[in-house]
Coordinates of C-alpha atoms and ligand atoms in Angstrom, one line a residue:
M1 CA -20.1 -57.1 -66.4
R2 CA -19.2 -57.2 -70.1
R3 CA -19.6 -60.9 -70.4
W4 CA -22.9 -60.8 -68.7
L5 CA -24.2 -58.1 -70.9
L6 CA -23.0 -59.6 -74.1
T7 CA -24.6 -63.0 -73.1
A8 CA -27.9 -61.3 -72.2
L9 CA -27.9 -59.4 -75.5
L10 CA -26.9 -62.4 -77.6
L11 CA -30.0 -64.3 -76.4
G12 CA -32.0 -63.4 -79.4
S13 CA -31.3 -62.7 -83.0
A14 CA -27.8 -61.1 -83.0
V15 CA -25.7 -61.9 -86.0
S16 CA -22.0 -62.6 -86.2
A17 CA -19.7 -59.8 -87.4
E18 CA -19.1 -61.4 -90.8
H19 CA -22.8 -61.4 -91.4
A20 CA -23.4 -57.9 -90.2
E21 CA -25.1 -56.0 -92.9
R22 CA -24.5 -52.6 -94.3
Q23 CA -28.1 -51.5 -94.2
S24 CA -29.9 -48.3 -93.4
G25 CA -31.8 -48.0 -90.1
Y26 CA -34.9 -47.5 -92.3
A27 CA -34.9 -51.3 -92.9
L28 CA -35.8 -51.8 -89.2
L29 CA -38.7 -49.3 -89.1
G30 CA -42.3 -50.5 -88.9
D31 CA -44.8 -49.6 -91.5
E32 CA -46.0 -46.5 -89.6
L33 CA -42.6 -44.9 -89.2
R34 CA -41.7 -45.7 -92.8
A35 CA -44.8 -43.9 -93.9
L36 CA -43.9 -41.0 -91.7
Q37 CA -40.4 -40.7 -93.2
D38 CA -41.7 -41.1 -96.8
D39 CA -44.4 -38.5 -96.7
D40 CA -42.9 -35.0 -96.8
F41 CA -46.1 -33.5 -95.5
A42 CA -46.1 -35.7 -92.4
N43 CA -42.4 -36.1 -91.8
P44 CA -41.7 -33.9 -88.7
G45 CA -38.1 -33.4 -89.9
M46 CA -39.4 -31.3 -92.8
L47 CA -40.2 -28.6 -90.3
W48 CA -36.4 -28.0 -90.0
V49 CA -36.1 -27.9 -93.7
D50 CA -38.7 -25.2 -93.9
A51 CA -37.1 -23.3 -91.1
G52 CA -33.7 -23.7 -92.9
E53 CA -35.2 -22.2 -96.0
R54 CA -36.4 -19.1 -94.1
L55 CA -32.9 -18.7 -92.5
W56 CA -31.2 -19.2 -95.9
S57 CA -32.6 -16.0 -97.3
Q58 CA -32.4 -13.9 -94.1
A59 CA -29.9 -11.1 -94.1
A60 CA -27.3 -11.2 -91.3
G61 CA -23.9 -9.7 -90.4
P62 CA -22.5 -6.2 -90.9
D63 CA -23.1 -6.3 -94.7
G64 CA -26.6 -7.7 -94.3
R65 CA -25.9 -10.6 -96.6
S66 CA -27.9 -13.9 -96.6
C67 CA -26.7 -17.3 -97.6
Q68 CA -28.8 -16.9 -100.7
D69 CA -26.9 -13.7 -101.7
C70 CA -23.6 -15.6 -101.9
H71 CA -24.7 -19.2 -102.7
G72 CA -27.8 -18.8 -104.7
D73 CA -30.5 -21.5 -104.2
P74 CA -29.8 -24.2 -101.6
T75 CA -29.8 -26.7 -104.5
S76 CA -26.4 -25.3 -105.4
L77 CA -25.1 -27.4 -102.5
R78 CA -26.5 -30.7 -103.8
G79 CA -23.8 -33.3 -103.7
L80 CA -22.0 -31.8 -100.7
A81 CA -23.4 -33.5 -97.6
N82 CA -23.0 -37.1 -98.9
R83 CA -19.3 -36.5 -99.3
L84 CA -18.7 -35.2 -95.8
P85 CA -16.7 -35.2 -93.6
R86 CA -13.7 -34.4 -95.8
F87 CA -10.1 -33.7 -95.1
D88 CA -9.1 -30.1 -95.8
A89 CA -5.5 -30.0 -97.0
D90 CA -5.0 -26.3 -96.3
S91 CA -5.9 -26.5 -92.6
E92 CA -5.0 -30.2 -92.3
R93 CA -8.3 -30.8 -90.5
L94 CA -11.4 -32.8 -91.1
K95 CA -14.6 -30.9 -91.7
N96 CA -18.1 -32.0 -91.5
L97 CA -21.3 -30.2 -92.4
D98 CA -21.6 -28.5 -89.0
T99 CA -18.0 -27.2 -89.3
L100 CA -18.5 -25.8 -92.8
V101 CA -21.7 -24.0 -91.9
R102 CA -20.5 -22.6 -88.6
N103 CA -17.2 -21.4 -90.2
C104 CA -19.0 -19.7 -93.1
R105 CA -21.5 -18.1 -90.8
E106 CA -18.8 -16.6 -88.6
Q107 CA -16.0 -15.9 -91.1
R108 CA -17.8 -14.9 -94.3
Q109 CA -21.2 -13.8 -93.2
Q110 CA -19.7 -12.5 -90.0
A111 CA -22.9 -13.1 -88.1
A112 CA -23.6 -14.5 -84.6
A113 CA -22.1 -18.0 -84.1
L114 CA -24.4 -21.0 -84.4
P115 CA -23.9 -23.3 -81.4
H116 CA -23.9 -27.1 -81.9
E117 CA -27.4 -28.6 -81.8
S118 CA -29.0 -25.2 -81.8
E119 CA -32.3 -25.0 -83.7
D120 CA -30.8 -22.6 -86.3
L121 CA -27.8 -24.8 -87.0
L122 CA -29.9 -27.9 -87.3
A123 CA -32.3 -26.0 -89.7
L124 CA -29.5 -25.0 -92.0
T125 CA -27.6 -28.4 -91.9
T126 CA -30.9 -30.3 -92.5
L127 CA -31.8 -28.0 -95.4
I128 CA -28.4 -28.5 -97.0
A129 CA -28.2 -32.3 -96.4
H130 CA -31.8 -32.6 -97.7
Q131 CA -30.5 -31.3 -101.1
S132 CA -28.5 -34.5 -101.4
R133 CA -31.3 -36.9 -100.5
G134 CA -31.1 -39.9 -102.7
L135 CA -27.4 -39.5 -103.4
P136 CA -25.0 -42.2 -102.2
L137 CA -22.6 -41.7 -99.2
D138 CA -19.2 -41.2 -100.9
V139 CA -16.3 -40.0 -98.7
T140 CA -12.6 -39.8 -99.6
V141 CA -10.6 -41.9 -97.2
D142 CA -7.3 -42.3 -99.0
G143 CA -4.4 -40.0 -99.5
A144 CA -4.3 -37.1 -97.0
A145 CA -7.4 -38.5 -95.3
S146 CA -6.0 -42.0 -94.6
A147 CA -4.5 -41.3 -91.1
A148 CA -7.8 -39.8 -89.9
F149 CA -9.6 -42.7 -91.5
E150 CA -7.5 -45.2 -89.6
Q151 CA -8.0 -43.2 -86.4
G152 CA -11.8 -43.4 -86.9
R153 CA -11.7 -47.2 -87.6
A154 CA -9.7 -47.8 -84.4
S155 CA -12.1 -45.6 -82.4
F156 CA -15.1 -47.7 -83.7
E157 CA -13.4 -50.9 -82.5
R158 CA -12.2 -49.5 -79.2
R159 CA -14.0 -50.7 -76.1
R160 CA -15.1 -47.8 -73.9
G161 CA -17.1 -46.8 -70.9
Q162 CA -18.2 -48.6 -67.8
L163 CA -19.8 -51.3 -69.9
D164 CA -16.6 -51.8 -71.8
L165 CA -18.3 -52.1 -75.2
S166 CA -17.1 -50.8 -78.6
C167 CA -19.3 -49.3 -81.3
A168 CA -18.6 -52.5 -83.3
D169 CA -19.7 -54.8 -80.4
C170 CA -23.2 -53.4 -80.7
H171 CA -23.5 -52.3 -84.3
E172 CA -21.7 -55.3 -85.9
R173 CA -21.7 -58.2 -83.5
L174 CA -25.1 -57.4 -81.9
Q175 CA -26.9 -56.1 -84.9
G176 CA -30.5 -57.2 -84.7
A177 CA -30.4 -57.8 -80.9
R178 CA -32.9 -56.1 -78.7
L179 CA -31.7 -53.5 -76.1
R180 CA -34.2 -51.7 -73.9
G181 CA -37.0 -51.9 -76.4
E182 CA -34.8 -50.9 -79.3
T183 CA -33.5 -53.2 -82.1
I184 CA -29.8 -52.5 -82.6
S185 CA -29.2 -51.4 -86.2
A186 CA -26.0 -51.3 -88.3
G187 CA -25.4 -47.9 -86.8
M188 CA -25.5 -46.0 -90.1
I189 CA -25.4 -42.2 -90.5
N190 CA -27.2 -41.8 -93.8
G191 CA -30.3 -40.4 -92.2
F192 CA -28.8 -37.4 -90.3
P193 CA -29.8 -34.9 -89.2
L194 CA -32.8 -37.0 -88.3
Y195 CA -35.9 -36.9 -86.2
R196 CA -36.0 -39.4 -83.3
L197 CA -39.2 -40.0 -81.5
T198 CA -37.3 -40.6 -78.2
W199 CA -35.7 -37.2 -78.5
E200 CA -38.9 -35.5 -79.6
G201 CA -36.7 -33.6 -81.9
L202 CA -34.0 -33.5 -84.5
G203 CA -30.3 -34.3 -83.9
S204 CA -27.0 -34.4 -85.8
R205 CA -24.7 -37.3 -86.3
Q206 CA -22.5 -36.1 -83.4
R207 CA -25.6 -36.0 -81.1
M208 CA -26.2 -39.7 -81.9
I209 CA -22.5 -40.5 -81.1
R210 CA -22.9 -38.7 -77.8
W211 CA -26.1 -40.7 -77.1
C212 CA -24.4 -44.0 -77.7
N213 CA -21.4 -43.0 -75.6
E214 CA -23.8 -42.2 -72.8
A215 CA -25.5 -45.6 -73.2
V216 CA -22.2 -47.3 -72.4
R217 CA -21.3 -44.6 -69.8
A218 CA -18.2 -43.4 -71.7
E219 CA -16.7 -40.0 -71.7
P220 CA -18.4 -37.7 -74.2
M221 CA -16.5 -36.6 -77.2
N222 CA -16.1 -32.9 -78.2
P223 CA -18.0 -32.6 -81.5
D224 CA -15.3 -30.3 -82.9
S225 CA -12.4 -32.6 -82.0
Q226 CA -10.6 -34.4 -84.8
G227 CA -11.2 -37.7 -82.9
A228 CA -15.0 -37.2 -83.2
L229 CA -14.8 -36.2 -86.8
A230 CA -12.5 -39.2 -87.6
L231 CA -15.1 -41.5 -86.2
E232 CA -17.8 -39.7 -88.3
L233 CA -15.6 -40.2 -91.4
Y234 CA -15.3 -43.9 -90.6
L235 CA -19.1 -44.2 -90.1
A236 CA -19.7 -42.5 -93.5
W237 CA -17.3 -44.9 -95.2
R238 CA -19.0 -47.9 -93.5
G239 CA -22.2 -46.7 -95.1
R240 CA -20.7 -46.0 -98.5
G241 CA -23.3 -46.5 -101.2
L242 CA -26.3 -46.1 -98.9
T243 CA -28.4 -43.1 -100.0
L244 CA -28.9 -40.0 -97.9
E245 CA -32.4 -39.9 -96.3
T246 CA -32.3 -36.6 -94.6
P247 CA -34.5 -35.9 -92.7
A248 CA -35.0 -39.6 -91.7
V249 CA -37.3 -40.6 -88.9
R250 CA -36.2 -43.1 -86.2
R251 CA -37.7 -44.5 -83.0
Ligands
HEC1 C1 -20.3 -13.3 -98.1 C2 -20.7 -14.4 -98.9 C3 -21.2 -15.7 -98.1 C4 -22.2 -15.7 -97.2 C5 -23.1 -14.6 -96.7 C6 -22.3 -17.1 -96.9 N1 -21.4 -17.9 -97.6 FE1 -21.1 -19.9 -97.4 N2 -19.4 -19.7 -98.6 C7 -19.0 -18.6 -99.2 C8 -17.8 -18.9 -99.9 C9 -17.0 -17.9 -100.8 C10 -17.5 -20.2 -99.7 C11 -16.3 -21.0 -100.2 C12 -16.4 -21.3 -101.6 C13 -17.5 -22.3 -101.9 O1 -17.2 -23.5 -101.5 O2 -18.6 -22.0 -102.4 C14 -18.5 -20.7 -98.8 C15 -18.6 -22.0 -98.4 C16 -19.7 -22.6 -97.7 C17 -19.9 -24.0 -97.5 C18 -19.0 -25.1 -98.0 C19 -19.4 -25.4 -99.4 C20 -18.5 -26.4 -100.0 O3 -18.8 -26.9 -101.1 O4 -17.4 -26.8 -99.5 C21 -21.1 -24.1 -96.9 C22 -21.8 -25.4 -96.4 C23 -21.7 -22.8 -96.7 N3 -20.8 -21.9 -97.2 C24 -22.9 -22.5 -96.1 C25 -23.3 -21.2 -95.9 C26 -24.5 -20.9 -95.1 C27 -25.5 -21.9 -94.5 C28 -24.7 -19.5 -95.1 C29 -25.7 -18.7 -94.4 C30 -25.8 -18.9 -93.0 C31 -23.5 -19.0 -95.9 N4 -22.8 -20.0 -96.3 C32 -23.3 -17.6 -96.1 C33 -19.6 -17.3 -99.1 C34 -20.7 -17.0 -98.3
HEC2 C1 -24.8 -50.8 -76.0 C2 -24.9 -50.9 -77.5 C3 -24.4 -49.7 -78.3 C4 -23.2 -49.2 -78.4 C5 -21.9 -49.7 -77.7 C6 -23.2 -48.2 -79.4 N1 -24.5 -48.0 -79.9 FE1 -25.1 -46.8 -81.4 N2 -27.0 -47.3 -81.1 C7 -27.4 -48.2 -80.1 C8 -28.9 -48.3 -80.1 C9 -29.8 -49.1 -79.2 C10 -29.3 -47.4 -81.1 C11 -30.8 -47.0 -81.5 C12 -31.3 -48.1 -82.4 C13 -30.5 -48.2 -83.7 O1 -30.8 -47.3 -84.5 O2 -29.6 -49.0 -83.7 C14 -28.1 -46.8 -81.7 C15 -28.1 -46.0 -82.8 C16 -26.9 -45.6 -83.5 C17 -26.9 -44.8 -84.7 C18 -28.1 -44.4 -85.5 C19 -28.6 -45.4 -86.5 C20 -29.7 -44.9 -87.4 O3 -30.2 -45.6 -88.3 O4 -30.2 -43.8 -87.1 C21 -25.6 -44.6 -85.0 C22 -25.0 -43.8 -86.1 C23 -24.8 -45.1 -83.9 N3 -25.6 -45.8 -83.0 C24 -23.4 -45.1 -83.8 C25 -22.7 -45.6 -82.8 C26 -21.3 -45.3 -82.6 C27 -20.4 -44.5 -83.5 C28 -20.9 -46.0 -81.4 C29 -19.5 -46.0 -80.7 C30 -19.1 -44.7 -80.2 C31 -22.1 -46.6 -80.9 N4 -23.1 -46.4 -81.8 C32 -22.1 -47.5 -79.8 C33 -26.6 -49.0 -79.3 C34 -25.3 -48.9 -79.2

């Protein structure tokens, strides 16, 4: 199965791993989608930024405090999203933007939990990541983070699912090949949360990982698990230096 699939995919423009490029999925967009991403008034992802701004100043929890009351303007979080996930030494756990927002919401604001991929969580994470638009991905992978980083790298290389393909098979070896009408990109995460036309909506980095796992019919990963966050850390490191585009637009 695997041989057959790889051969079928390789008929075309796939590149060898050494020539795989570290480039944003933006590079593969046609003129129309680029224009859509570039124009804040047309970019559908900006609707989530607007919704995030409304939530940011909305009082919640027993003390009726908003994010704004404690954090000031959202711009105070510029430079955060491009450095996530990060290893938190106290809890000895990796944290991504979703973890930080969900934790703060429950523990400090003491308001109703924000489930993964809920519109409210996406609105807040998109608003916060948008503050770092234009800043380079820059995660820490040494020191206390190094074990998690190696776990993420191994996960990226591990073959999985009924199709027995690894992330690297598609996003390095088959970069540029066509698959079901899509051109396989370098698999970068610098646009997230982003608007995908095929989703008719916005999704997080972890939703994309789930989508790719489904494509190879592999077991889904729990988005809170250290394994899923380690993979996200490795993806962020692979894209080091690429600038954050949130909210990006993809096919
Ligand atoms: C009661 C005050 C309070 C409220 C309300 C609050 N936060 Fe926080 N938040 C904090 C404190 C204190 C920290 C930890 C110190 C810091 O990093 O600023 C924190 C940390 C964070 C962080 C991690 C920042 C970092 O640099 O590591 C994020 C993201 C965050 N909060 C988002 C939110 C969002 C979104 C809301 C509204 C839904 C919110 N917070 C509401 C007090 C609050
Ligand atoms: C069968 C091939 C295949 C495999 C295996 C695969 N993906 Fe993908 N992936 C795709 C396709 C197709 C897309 C959508 C087109 C694109 O952006 O590359 C995509 C998109 C992505 C994107 C979004 C890129 C962007 O610019 O928005 C990320 C991130 C990603 N994949 C990560 C992964 C990870 C992590 C794994 C391993 C768990 C994985 N992929 C496994 C085919 C694959």
